[in-house]
Amino acid sequence: MEQKNILSEINYHSFRVVYLFLILISIIGLSQIVSAENPDDYIITDSTIPGDYIDSSGSDNLRDYADLPVWIKISMVSGAIISVFCALKYIPVILAGQSQANKKGNRDKIYECICANPGLISVEISELTKINTGTARYHLYLLEKNHEIVSVKTGHKIFYFQNRSLFTKEQIAGIILCRNETTKEILDVIRKKPGASNKLISDIVGIDKSTVHWHIKRLLRAGMVKIKRRGNSVKYFFVEVLS
């Protein structure tokens, strides 16, 4: 796959060299036509060597551009025009090739950003890569279509990850849950204080018990927390799933 991209890039740059060469030839041809109109630039003098002979009756005879046959004039002008036309014709191809290179560069940048920061949303990816949000979403669509990334929708947000095979469902859920600061703070308390109760978590985080219970339910579903009951008491323990 990488080899194909390298070869495509080489062909593209080779084409640009040929294209610039055609433009140069066209400019030289046109300059020769213009300069040929001035006969003073080309002067043939008689030889100063005694007995030397110059045949000026045939092709060596001095002729102005205006004296050339019509068919030669037409050939020179039409050849130059065709060369310029062919060169101009491929300008869109050159620009399109450059555009494709830029698009691939943006797509690679977005993919690398997701690999380094799993669980980002499109706005965050746009901010980190300095790519317009609309453009970023377009490339995210193509990356997911090509199975290079996977998206997970939670509520009104869509989180992006490198291909799903790299993460279990529990790991993906854990990454998404930890994007919520309160959930992350509760999880940190449980990790640092194994067997923490609802009341202890409520006191440390500074929120009411019902809110703590709501966040813990989400952590339980994601398999990041487990419960141990002793009579009427409930203790919470951290489960490592993000390693």
Coordinates of N, CA and C in Angstrom, one line a residue:
M1 N 0.8 -1.2 0.0 CA 0.0 0.0 0.0 C 0.9 1.2 0.0
E2 N 1.9 1.2 0.8 CA 2.8 2.4 0.9 C 3.6 2.6 -0.4
Q3 N 4.0 1.4 -1.0 CA 4.7 1.5 -2.3 C 3.9 2.1 -3.3
K4 N 2.6 1.9 -3.4 CA 1.7 2.5 -4.4 C 1.7 4.0 -4.2
N5 N 1.6 4.5 -3.0 CA 1.6 5.9 -2.8 C 2.9 6.6 -3.2
I6 N 4.0 5.9 -2.9 CA 5.3 6.4 -3.3 C 5.4 6.5 -4.8
L7 N 5.0 5.5 -5.5 CA 5.1 5.5 -7.0 C 4.2 6.5 -7.6
S8 N 3.0 6.7 -7.0 CA 2.1 7.8 -7.5 C 2.7 9.1 -7.3
E9 N 3.4 9.3 -6.2 CA 4.0 10.6 -6.0 C 5.2 10.9 -7.0
I10 N 6.0 9.8 -7.3 CA 7.1 10.0 -8.2 C 6.5 10.3 -9.6
N11 N 5.5 9.6 -10.0 CA 4.9 9.9 -11.3 C 4.3 11.3 -11.4
Y12 N 3.8 11.7 -10.3 CA 3.2 13.1 -10.3 C 4.3 14.1 -10.5
H13 N 5.4 14.0 -9.8 CA 6.5 15.0 -9.9 C 7.2 14.9 -11.3
S14 N 7.3 13.6 -11.8 CA 7.8 13.5 -13.2 C 7.0 14.2 -14.2
F15 N 5.7 14.1 -14.0 CA 4.8 14.8 -14.9 C 5.0 16.3 -14.9
R16 N 5.2 16.8 -13.7 CA 5.4 18.3 -13.5 C 6.6 18.7 -14.2
V17 N 7.7 17.9 -14.2 CA 9.0 18.2 -14.8 C 8.7 18.3 -16.3
V18 N 8.0 17.3 -16.9 CA 7.7 17.3 -18.3 C 6.9 18.5 -18.7
Y19 N 5.9 18.8 -17.9 CA 5.0 19.9 -18.1 C 5.8 21.2 -18.2
L20 N 6.7 21.4 -17.3 CA 7.5 22.7 -17.2 C 8.5 22.7 -18.4
F21 N 9.0 21.5 -18.9 CA 9.8 21.5 -20.0 C 9.1 21.9 -21.3
L22 N 7.8 21.5 -21.4 CA 7.0 21.8 -22.6 C 6.7 23.4 -22.6
I23 N 6.5 23.9 -21.4 CA 6.3 25.4 -21.4 C 7.6 26.1 -21.8
L24 N 8.7 25.6 -21.4 CA 10.0 26.2 -21.7 C 10.2 26.2 -23.2
I25 N 10.0 25.0 -23.8 CA 10.1 24.9 -25.3 C 9.2 25.8 -26.0
S26 N 8.0 25.9 -25.5 CA 7.0 26.8 -26.2 C 7.5 28.3 -26.1
I27 N 8.0 28.7 -25.0 CA 8.5 30.1 -24.8 C 9.7 30.3 -25.8
I28 N 10.6 29.3 -25.9 CA 11.7 29.5 -26.8 C 11.3 29.6 -28.2
G29 N 10.3 28.7 -28.6 CA 9.8 28.8 -30.0 C 9.2 30.1 -30.3
L30 N 8.4 30.7 -29.4 CA 7.7 32.0 -29.6 C 8.8 33.1 -29.7
S31 N 9.8 33.0 -28.9 CA 10.8 34.0 -28.9 C 11.6 34.0 -30.2
Q32 N 11.8 32.8 -30.8 CA 12.5 32.7 -32.0 C 11.7 33.3 -33.2
I33 N 10.4 33.1 -33.1 CA 9.5 33.7 -34.1 C 9.5 35.2 -34.1
V34 N 9.5 35.7 -32.9 CA 9.5 37.2 -32.7 C 10.8 37.7 -33.2
S35 N 11.9 37.1 -32.8 CA 13.3 37.6 -33.1 C 13.5 37.5 -34.6
A36 N 12.9 36.5 -35.3 CA 13.1 36.3 -36.7 C 12.6 37.5 -37.5
E37 N 11.7 38.3 -37.0 CA 11.1 39.4 -37.7 C 12.1 40.5 -37.8
N38 N 13.2 40.5 -37.1 CA 14.2 41.5 -37.2 C 15.4 41.0 -37.9
P39 N 15.5 41.4 -39.2 CA 16.6 40.8 -40.1 C 18.0 41.3 -39.7
D40 N 18.1 42.4 -38.9 CA 19.4 42.9 -38.5 C 20.1 42.0 -37.6
D41 N 19.4 41.0 -37.0 CA 20.0 40.1 -36.0 C 20.8 39.0 -36.8
Y42 N 20.5 38.8 -38.0 CA 21.2 37.8 -38.8 C 21.8 38.4 -40.1
I43 N 23.1 38.5 -40.1 CA 23.8 39.2 -41.2 C 24.8 38.2 -41.8
I44 N 24.8 38.0 -43.1 CA 25.8 37.1 -43.8 C 26.7 38.1 -44.6
T45 N 28.0 38.0 -44.4 CA 28.9 38.9 -45.2 C 29.7 38.0 -46.1
D46 N 30.3 38.6 -47.2 CA 31.1 37.9 -48.1 C 32.4 37.5 -47.4
S47 N 33.0 36.4 -47.9 CA 34.2 35.9 -47.4 C 35.4 36.9 -47.8
T48 N 36.3 37.1 -46.8 CA 37.5 37.9 -47.1 C 38.7 37.1 -47.7
I49 N 38.5 35.8 -47.8 CA 39.5 34.9 -48.3 C 39.5 34.9 -49.8
P50 N 40.6 35.2 -50.5 CA 40.6 35.3 -52.0 C 40.2 33.9 -52.6
G51 N 39.3 34.0 -53.5 CA 38.9 32.7 -54.2 C 37.8 32.0 -53.5
D52 N 37.5 32.4 -52.3 CA 36.4 31.7 -51.6 C 35.1 32.1 -52.2
Y53 N 34.1 31.1 -52.2 CA 32.9 31.3 -52.9 C 31.7 31.0 -52.0
I54 N 30.8 31.8 -51.9 CA 29.6 31.6 -51.1 C 28.4 31.5 -52.1
D55 N 27.7 30.3 -52.1 CA 26.5 30.2 -52.9 C 25.3 30.8 -52.2
S56 N 24.9 31.9 -52.7 CA 23.7 32.6 -52.1 C 22.5 32.4 -52.9
S57 N 22.5 31.4 -53.8 CA 21.3 31.2 -54.7 C 20.3 30.3 -54.1
G58 N 20.8 29.4 -53.1 CA 19.9 28.4 -52.6 C 19.5 28.6 -51.2
S59 N 19.6 27.5 -50.4 CA 19.1 27.6 -49.0 C 20.0 28.5 -48.1
D60 N 21.2 28.8 -48.6 CA 22.1 29.7 -47.8 C 21.8 31.1 -48.0
N61 N 20.9 31.4 -48.9 CA 20.5 32.8 -49.2 C 19.8 33.4 -48.0
L62 N 20.2 34.7 -47.7 CA 19.6 35.4 -46.6 C 18.1 35.7 -46.9
R63 N 17.3 35.3 -45.9 CA 15.8 35.6 -46.1 C 15.2 36.1 -44.8
D64 N 14.4 37.1 -45.0 CA 13.6 37.6 -43.8 C 12.5 36.7 -43.5
Y65 N 12.0 36.8 -42.2 CA 10.8 36.0 -41.9 C 9.7 36.3 -42.8
A66 N 9.5 37.5 -43.2 CA 8.4 37.9 -44.1 C 8.5 37.3 -45.4
D67 N 9.8 36.9 -45.8 CA 10.0 36.3 -47.2 C 9.7 34.8 -47.2
L68 N 9.6 34.2 -46.0 CA 9.4 32.7 -45.9 C 8.0 32.3 -46.6
P69 N 8.0 31.1 -47.1 CA 6.7 30.7 -47.6 C 5.6 30.6 -46.6
V70 N 4.4 30.8 -47.0 CA 3.2 30.9 -46.1 C 3.1 29.6 -45.3
W71 N 3.4 28.5 -45.9 CA 3.2 27.2 -45.2 C 4.2 27.0 -44.0
I72 N 5.4 27.6 -44.2 CA 6.4 27.6 -43.1 C 6.0 28.5 -42.0
K73 N 5.5 29.7 -42.3 CA 5.0 30.6 -41.3 C 3.8 29.9 -40.5
I74 N 2.9 29.3 -41.2 CA 1.8 28.7 -40.6 C 2.2 27.6 -39.7
S75 N 3.2 26.8 -40.1 CA 3.7 25.7 -39.3 C 4.4 26.1 -38.0
M76 N 5.2 27.2 -38.2 CA 5.9 27.7 -37.0 C 4.9 28.3 -36.0
V77 N 4.0 29.1 -36.4 CA 3.0 29.7 -35.5 C 2.1 28.7 -34.9
S78 N 1.5 27.8 -35.8 CA 0.6 26.8 -35.3 C 1.3 25.8 -34.3
G79 N 2.6 25.5 -34.6 CA 3.3 24.6 -33.7 C 3.5 25.2 -32.3
A80 N 3.8 26.5 -32.3 CA 4.0 27.2 -31.0 C 2.7 27.3 -30.3
I81 N 1.6 27.6 -31.0 CA 0.3 27.7 -30.4 C -0.2 26.4 -29.8
I82 N 0.0 25.3 -30.6 CA -0.4 24.0 -30.1 C 0.4 23.6 -28.9
S83 N 1.7 24.0 -28.9 CA 2.5 23.6 -27.7 C 2.0 24.4 -26.5
V84 N 1.7 25.7 -26.6 CA 1.2 26.4 -25.5 C -0.1 25.9 -25.1
F85 N -1.0 25.6 -26.0 CA -2.3 25.1 -25.7 C -2.2 23.7 -24.9
C86 N -1.3 22.9 -25.4 CA -1.2 21.6 -24.7 C -0.7 21.8 -23.2
A87 N 0.3 22.7 -23.1 CA 0.8 23.0 -21.8 C -0.3 23.6 -20.8
L88 N -1.1 24.5 -21.4 CA -2.2 25.1 -20.6 C -3.3 24.1 -20.3
K89 N -3.5 23.1 -21.2 CA -4.5 22.1 -21.0 C -4.3 21.3 -19.7
Y90 N -3.0 21.1 -19.4 CA -2.7 20.2 -18.3 C -2.5 21.0 -16.9
I91 N -2.8 22.3 -17.0 CA -2.7 23.0 -15.7 C -3.7 22.5 -14.7
P92 N -5.0 22.2 -15.1 CA -5.9 21.6 -14.1 C -5.5 20.3 -13.5
V93 N -4.7 19.5 -14.4 CA -4.2 18.2 -13.9 C -3.2 18.4 -12.8
I94 N -2.3 19.4 -13.1 CA -1.3 19.7 -12.1 C -1.9 20.2 -10.8
L95 N -2.9 21.1 -10.9 CA -3.5 21.6 -9.7 C -4.3 20.5 -9.0
A96 N -4.9 19.6 -9.7 CA -5.7 18.5 -9.1 C -4.7 17.6 -8.4
G97 N -3.6 17.3 -9.0 CA -2.6 16.5 -8.3 C -2.1 17.1 -7.0
Q98 N -1.9 18.4 -7.0 CA -1.5 19.1 -5.8 C -2.6 19.0 -4.8
S99 N -3.8 19.2 -5.2 CA -4.9 19.1 -4.3 C -5.1 17.8 -3.6
Q100 N -4.9 16.7 -4.4 CA -4.9 15.3 -3.9 C -3.8 15.1 -2.9
A101 N -2.6 15.7 -3.2 CA -1.5 15.5 -2.2 C -1.9 16.2 -0.9
N102 N -2.5 17.4 -1.0 CA -2.9 18.1 0.2 C -3.9 17.3 1.0
K103 N -4.9 16.8 0.3 CA -6.0 16.0 1.0 C -5.4 14.8 1.7
K104 N -4.5 14.1 1.0 CA -3.9 12.9 1.7 C -3.1 13.4 2.9
G105 N -2.4 14.5 2.8 CA -1.6 15.0 4.0 C -2.6 15.3 5.1
N106 N -3.7 15.9 4.9 CA -4.7 16.2 5.9 C -5.2 14.9 6.5
R107 N -5.5 14.0 5.7 CA -6.1 12.7 6.2 C -5.1 12.0 7.1
D108 N -3.9 12.0 6.7 CA -2.8 11.3 7.5 C -2.7 12.0 8.8
K109 N -2.8 13.3 8.8 CA -2.6 14.1 10.0 C -3.7 13.8 11.0
I110 N -5.0 13.7 10.4 CA -6.1 13.4 11.3 C -6.0 12.0 11.9
Y111 N -5.6 11.0 11.0 CA -5.5 9.7 11.5 C -4.4 9.6 12.6
E112 N -3.3 10.2 12.4 CA -2.2 10.2 13.4 C -2.7 10.9 14.7
C113 N -3.5 11.9 14.6 CA -4.1 12.6 15.8 C -5.0 11.6 16.6
I114 N -5.8 10.9 15.9 CA -6.7 9.9 16.5 C -5.9 8.8 17.2
C115 N -4.9 8.3 16.5 CA -4.0 7.3 17.1 C -3.4 7.7 18.4
A116 N -3.0 9.0 18.4 CA -2.3 9.5 19.6 C -3.3 9.9 20.7
N117 N -4.5 10.2 20.3 CA -5.5 10.7 21.3 C -6.9 10.0 21.0
P118 N -7.0 8.7 21.4 CA -8.2 8.0 21.1 C -9.4 8.6 21.9
G119 N -10.6 8.7 21.2 CA -11.8 9.2 21.9 C -12.0 10.6 21.7
L120 N -11.4 11.2 20.7 CA -11.6 12.7 20.4 C -12.9 12.8 19.6
I121 N -13.5 14.0 19.7 CA -14.6 14.4 18.8 C -14.1 15.2 17.7
S122 N -14.9 15.5 16.7 CA -14.5 16.1 15.5 C -13.9 17.6 15.7
V123 N -14.6 18.3 16.7 CA -14.2 19.7 17.0 C -12.8 19.6 17.6
E124 N -12.5 18.7 18.4 CA -11.2 18.6 19.1 C -10.1 18.2 18.1
I125 N -10.5 17.3 17.1 CA -9.5 16.9 16.1 C -9.2 18.1 15.2
S126 N -10.2 18.9 14.9 CA -10.0 20.1 14.1 C -9.1 21.1 14.8
E127 N -9.2 21.3 16.1 CA -8.4 22.2 16.8 C -6.9 21.7 16.9
L128 N -6.8 20.4 17.1 CA -5.4 19.9 17.3 C -4.6 19.9 16.0
T129 N -5.3 19.6 14.9 CA -4.7 19.5 13.5 C -4.7 20.8 12.8
K130 N -5.4 21.8 13.3 CA -5.6 23.1 12.6 C -6.2 22.9 11.2
I131 N -7.1 22.0 11.1 CA -7.9 21.7 9.9 C -9.3 22.2 10.1
N132 N -9.9 22.8 9.1 CA -11.3 23.3 9.2 C -12.2 22.1 9.6
T133 N -13.2 22.4 10.5 CA -14.0 21.4 11.0 C -14.8 20.6 9.9
G134 N -15.3 21.3 8.9 CA -16.0 20.7 7.8 C -15.1 19.7 7.1
T135 N -13.9 20.2 6.8 CA -12.9 19.4 6.1 C -12.5 18.1 6.9
A136 N -12.3 18.4 8.2 CA -12.0 17.3 9.1 C -13.1 16.2 9.1
R137 N -14.3 16.6 9.2 CA -15.4 15.7 9.2 C -15.5 14.9 7.9
Y138 N -15.1 15.5 6.8 CA -15.1 14.8 5.5 C -14.0 13.7 5.5
H139 N -12.9 14.0 6.0 CA -11.8 13.0 6.1 C -12.1 11.9 7.1
L140 N -12.8 12.3 8.2 CA -13.2 11.3 9.2 C -14.2 10.3 8.5
Y141 N -15.1 10.8 7.7 CA -16.0 9.9 7.0 C -15.3 8.9 6.1
L142 N -14.3 9.4 5.3 CA -13.5 8.6 4.4 C -12.7 7.6 5.2
L143 N -12.1 8.0 6.3 CA -11.3 7.1 7.1 C -12.1 6.0 7.7
E144 N -13.3 6.3 8.2 CA -14.2 5.3 8.7 C -14.7 4.4 7.6
K145 N -15.0 4.9 6.4 CA -15.4 4.1 5.3 C -14.4 3.1 4.9
N146 N -13.1 3.5 5.0 CA -12.0 2.6 4.7 C -11.6 1.7 5.8
H147 N -12.4 1.7 6.9 CA -12.1 0.9 8.1 C -10.8 1.2 8.8
E148 N -10.3 2.4 8.7 CA -9.1 2.8 9.4 C -9.4 3.3 10.8
I149 N -10.6 3.8 11.0 CA -11.0 4.3 12.3 C -12.5 3.8 12.5
V150 N -12.9 4.0 13.8 CA -14.3 3.6 14.1 C -14.9 4.7 15.0
S151 N -16.2 5.0 14.8 CA -16.8 6.0 15.6 C -17.8 5.4 16.6
V152 N -17.9 6.0 17.7 CA -18.9 5.6 18.8 C -19.7 6.8 19.2
K153 N -21.0 6.6 19.0 CA -21.9 7.8 19.3 C -22.5 7.6 20.7
T154 N -22.4 8.6 21.5 CA -22.9 8.6 22.9 C -23.6 10.0 23.0
G155 N -25.0 9.9 23.2 CA -25.7 11.1 23.3 C -25.7 11.9 22.0
H156 N -25.2 13.1 22.0 CA -25.1 14.0 20.8 C -23.7 14.1 20.3
K157 N -22.8 13.3 20.9 CA -21.4 13.4 20.5 C -20.9 12.1 19.9
I158 N -20.0 12.2 18.9 CA -19.4 11.1 18.2 C -17.9 11.1 18.5
F159 N -17.4 9.9 19.1 CA -16.0 9.8 19.5 C -15.3 8.9 18.5
Y160 N -14.1 9.2 18.1 CA -13.4 8.5 17.1 C -12.2 7.7 17.7
F161 N -12.0 6.5 17.2 CA -10.9 5.6 17.7 C -10.3 5.0 16.4
Q162 N -9.0 4.6 16.7 CA -8.4 3.8 15.7 C -9.2 2.5 15.5
N163 N -8.9 1.7 14.5 CA -9.8 0.6 14.2 C -10.1 -0.2 15.4
R164 N -11.4 -0.6 15.5 CA -12.0 -1.2 16.8 C -11.2 -2.4 17.3
S165 N -10.5 -3.1 16.4 CA -9.7 -4.3 16.8 C -8.6 -4.0 17.9
L166 N -8.3 -2.7 18.0 CA -7.2 -2.3 18.9 C -7.8 -2.1 20.3
F167 N -9.1 -2.0 20.4 CA -9.7 -1.7 21.7 C -10.9 -2.7 22.0
T168 N -11.0 -3.1 23.2 CA -12.2 -3.9 23.6 C -13.4 -2.9 23.8
K169 N -14.6 -3.4 23.8 CA -15.7 -2.5 24.1 C -15.6 -1.9 25.4
E170 N -15.1 -2.6 26.4 CA -15.0 -2.0 27.7 C -13.9 -0.8 27.7
Q171 N -12.9 -1.0 27.0 CA -11.8 0.0 26.9 C -12.4 1.3 26.2
I172 N -13.2 1.1 25.2 CA -13.8 2.2 24.5 C -14.7 2.9 25.4
A173 N -15.5 2.2 26.1 CA -16.5 2.8 27.0 C -15.8 3.5 28.1
G174 N -14.7 2.9 28.6 CA -13.9 3.6 29.7 C -13.3 4.9 29.2
I175 N -12.8 4.9 28.0 CA -12.2 6.2 27.5 C -13.2 7.3 27.3
I176 N -14.4 6.9 26.8 CA -15.5 7.9 26.7 C -16.0 8.4 28.0
L177 N -16.2 7.5 28.9 CA -16.7 7.9 30.3 C -15.7 8.8 31.0
C178 N -14.4 8.6 30.8 CA -13.4 9.4 31.5 C -13.3 10.8 30.8
R179 N -14.0 11.0 29.7 CA -14.1 12.4 29.2 C -14.9 13.3 30.0
N180 N -15.8 12.7 30.8 CA -16.6 13.5 31.8 C -15.8 13.7 33.0
E181 N -15.6 14.9 33.4 CA -14.7 15.3 34.5 C -15.2 14.7 35.8
T182 N -16.5 14.7 36.1 CA -17.0 14.2 37.3 C -16.9 12.7 37.4
T183 N -17.2 12.0 36.3 CA -17.0 10.6 36.3 C -15.5 10.2 36.5
K184 N -14.7 10.9 35.8 CA -13.2 10.7 36.0 C -12.8 10.9 37.4
E185 N -13.3 11.9 38.1 CA -12.9 12.2 39.5 C -13.4 11.1 40.4
I186 N -14.6 10.7 40.2 CA -15.2 9.6 41.0 C -14.3 8.3 40.8
L187 N -14.0 8.0 39.6 CA -13.1 6.8 39.3 C -11.8 6.9 40.0
D188 N -11.2 8.1 40.0 CA -9.9 8.3 40.7 C -10.0 8.1 42.2
V189 N -11.2 8.5 42.8 CA -11.4 8.3 44.2 C -11.4 6.8 44.5
I190 N -12.2 6.0 43.7 CA -12.3 4.6 43.9 C -11.0 3.9 43.7
R191 N -10.2 4.3 42.7 CA -8.9 3.7 42.5 C -7.9 4.0 43.6
K192 N -8.0 5.2 44.2 CA -7.0 5.5 45.2 C -7.5 5.0 46.6
K193 N -8.8 4.8 46.7 CA -9.4 4.3 48.0 C -10.3 3.1 47.8
P194 N -9.7 1.9 47.6 CA -10.4 0.7 47.3 C -11.4 0.5 48.4
G195 N -12.7 0.1 48.0 CA -13.7 -0.1 49.0 C -14.4 1.1 49.5
A196 N -14.3 2.2 48.7 CA -14.9 3.5 49.0 C -16.4 3.3 49.0
S197 N -17.1 4.0 49.9 CA -18.6 3.9 49.9 C -19.2 5.1 49.1
N198 N -20.5 5.1 48.9 CA -21.1 6.2 48.2 C -21.0 7.5 49.0
K199 N -21.1 7.4 50.3 CA -21.0 8.6 51.2 C -19.6 9.2 51.1
L200 N -18.5 8.3 51.2 CA -17.2 8.8 51.1 C -16.9 9.5 49.8
I201 N -17.3 8.9 48.7 CA -17.1 9.5 47.4 C -17.9 10.8 47.3
S202 N -19.1 10.9 47.9 CA -19.9 12.1 47.9 C -19.1 13.2 48.6
D203 N -18.6 12.9 49.8 CA -17.8 13.9 50.6 C -16.6 14.4 49.9
I204 N -15.8 13.5 49.2 CA -14.6 13.9 48.6 C -14.8 14.7 47.3
V205 N -15.7 14.3 46.5 CA -16.0 14.9 45.2 C -16.8 16.2 45.4
G206 N -17.7 16.2 46.5 CA -18.5 17.4 46.8 C -19.8 17.4 46.0
I207 N -20.4 16.3 45.7 CA -21.7 16.2 45.1 C -22.6 15.3 45.9
D208 N -23.9 15.4 45.6 CA -24.8 14.6 46.4 C -24.7 13.1 46.0
K209 N -25.3 12.3 46.9 CA -25.2 10.8 46.8 C -25.9 10.3 45.5
S210 N -27.0 10.9 45.2 CA -27.8 10.5 44.0 C -26.9 10.7 42.7
T211 N -26.2 11.8 42.7 CA -25.4 12.0 41.5 C -24.2 11.0 41.4
V212 N -23.6 10.7 42.6 CA -22.6 9.7 42.7 C -23.1 8.4 42.1
H213 N -24.3 8.0 42.6 CA -24.9 6.8 42.2 C -25.1 6.7 40.7
W214 N -25.5 7.8 40.1 CA -25.7 7.9 38.6 C -24.4 7.6 37.8
H215 N -23.3 8.2 38.3 CA -22.0 8.1 37.6 C -21.5 6.6 37.8
I216 N -21.7 6.1 39.0 CA -21.2 4.8 39.3 C -21.9 3.7 38.5
K217 N -23.2 3.9 38.2 CA -24.0 3.0 37.4 C -23.3 2.9 36.0
R218 N -22.9 4.1 35.5 CA -22.3 4.1 34.1 C -20.9 3.3 34.2
L219 N -20.2 3.5 35.3 CA -18.9 2.8 35.4 C -19.1 1.3 35.6
L220 N -20.2 0.9 36.2 CA -20.5 -0.5 36.4 C -20.8 -1.1 35.1
R221 N -21.6 -0.4 34.2 CA -22.0 -1.0 32.9 C -20.7 -1.1 32.0
A222 N -19.8 -0.2 32.2 CA -18.5 -0.3 31.4 C -17.5 -1.3 32.0
G223 N -17.8 -1.9 33.1 CA -17.0 -2.9 33.7 C -15.7 -2.2 34.4
M224 N -15.8 -0.9 34.7 CA -14.6 -0.3 35.3 C -14.7 -0.3 36.8
V225 N -15.8 -0.6 37.4 CA -16.0 -0.7 38.8 C -16.8 -1.9 39.2
K226 N -16.4 -2.5 40.3 CA -17.2 -3.7 40.8 C -17.6 -3.4 42.2
I227 N -18.7 -4.1 42.6 CA -19.3 -3.9 43.9 C -19.1 -5.1 44.8
K228 N -18.9 -4.8 46.1 CA -18.8 -5.9 47.1 C -19.8 -5.4 48.2
R229 N -20.8 -6.3 48.5 CA -21.8 -6.0 49.5 C -21.5 -6.7 50.8
R230 N -21.6 -6.0 51.9 CA -21.5 -6.6 53.2 C -22.7 -6.1 54.1
G231 N -23.7 -7.0 54.2 CA -24.9 -6.5 54.9 C -25.5 -5.4 54.1
N232 N -25.7 -4.3 54.8 CA -26.3 -3.1 54.1 C -25.3 -2.2 53.5
S233 N -24.0 -2.5 53.7 CA -23.0 -1.6 53.2 C -22.6 -2.0 51.8
V234 N -22.3 -1.0 50.9 CA -21.9 -1.3 49.5 C -20.5 -0.6 49.4
K235 N -19.5 -1.4 48.9 CA -18.2 -0.9 48.7 C -17.9 -1.0 47.2
Y236 N -17.1 0.0 46.7 CA -16.8 0.0 45.3 C -15.3 -0.2 45.1
F237 N -14.9 -0.9 44.0 CA -13.5 -1.2 43.7 C -13.2 -0.9 42.3
F238 N -12.0 -0.5 42.0 CA -11.6 -0.1 40.6 C -11.2 -1.4 39.9
V239 N -11.6 -1.5 38.6 CA -11.3 -2.5 37.7 C -10.5 -1.9 36.5
E240 N -9.3 -2.4 36.3 CA -8.4 -1.8 35.2 C -8.8 -2.4 33.9
V241 N -9.3 -1.5 33.0 CA -9.7 -2.0 31.6 C -9.0 -1.2 30.6
L242 N -8.3 -0.1 30.9 CA -7.7 0.8 29.9 C -6.3 0.5 29.7
S243 N -5.7 -0.5 30.2 CA -4.3 -0.8 30.0 C -4.1 -1.4 28.6

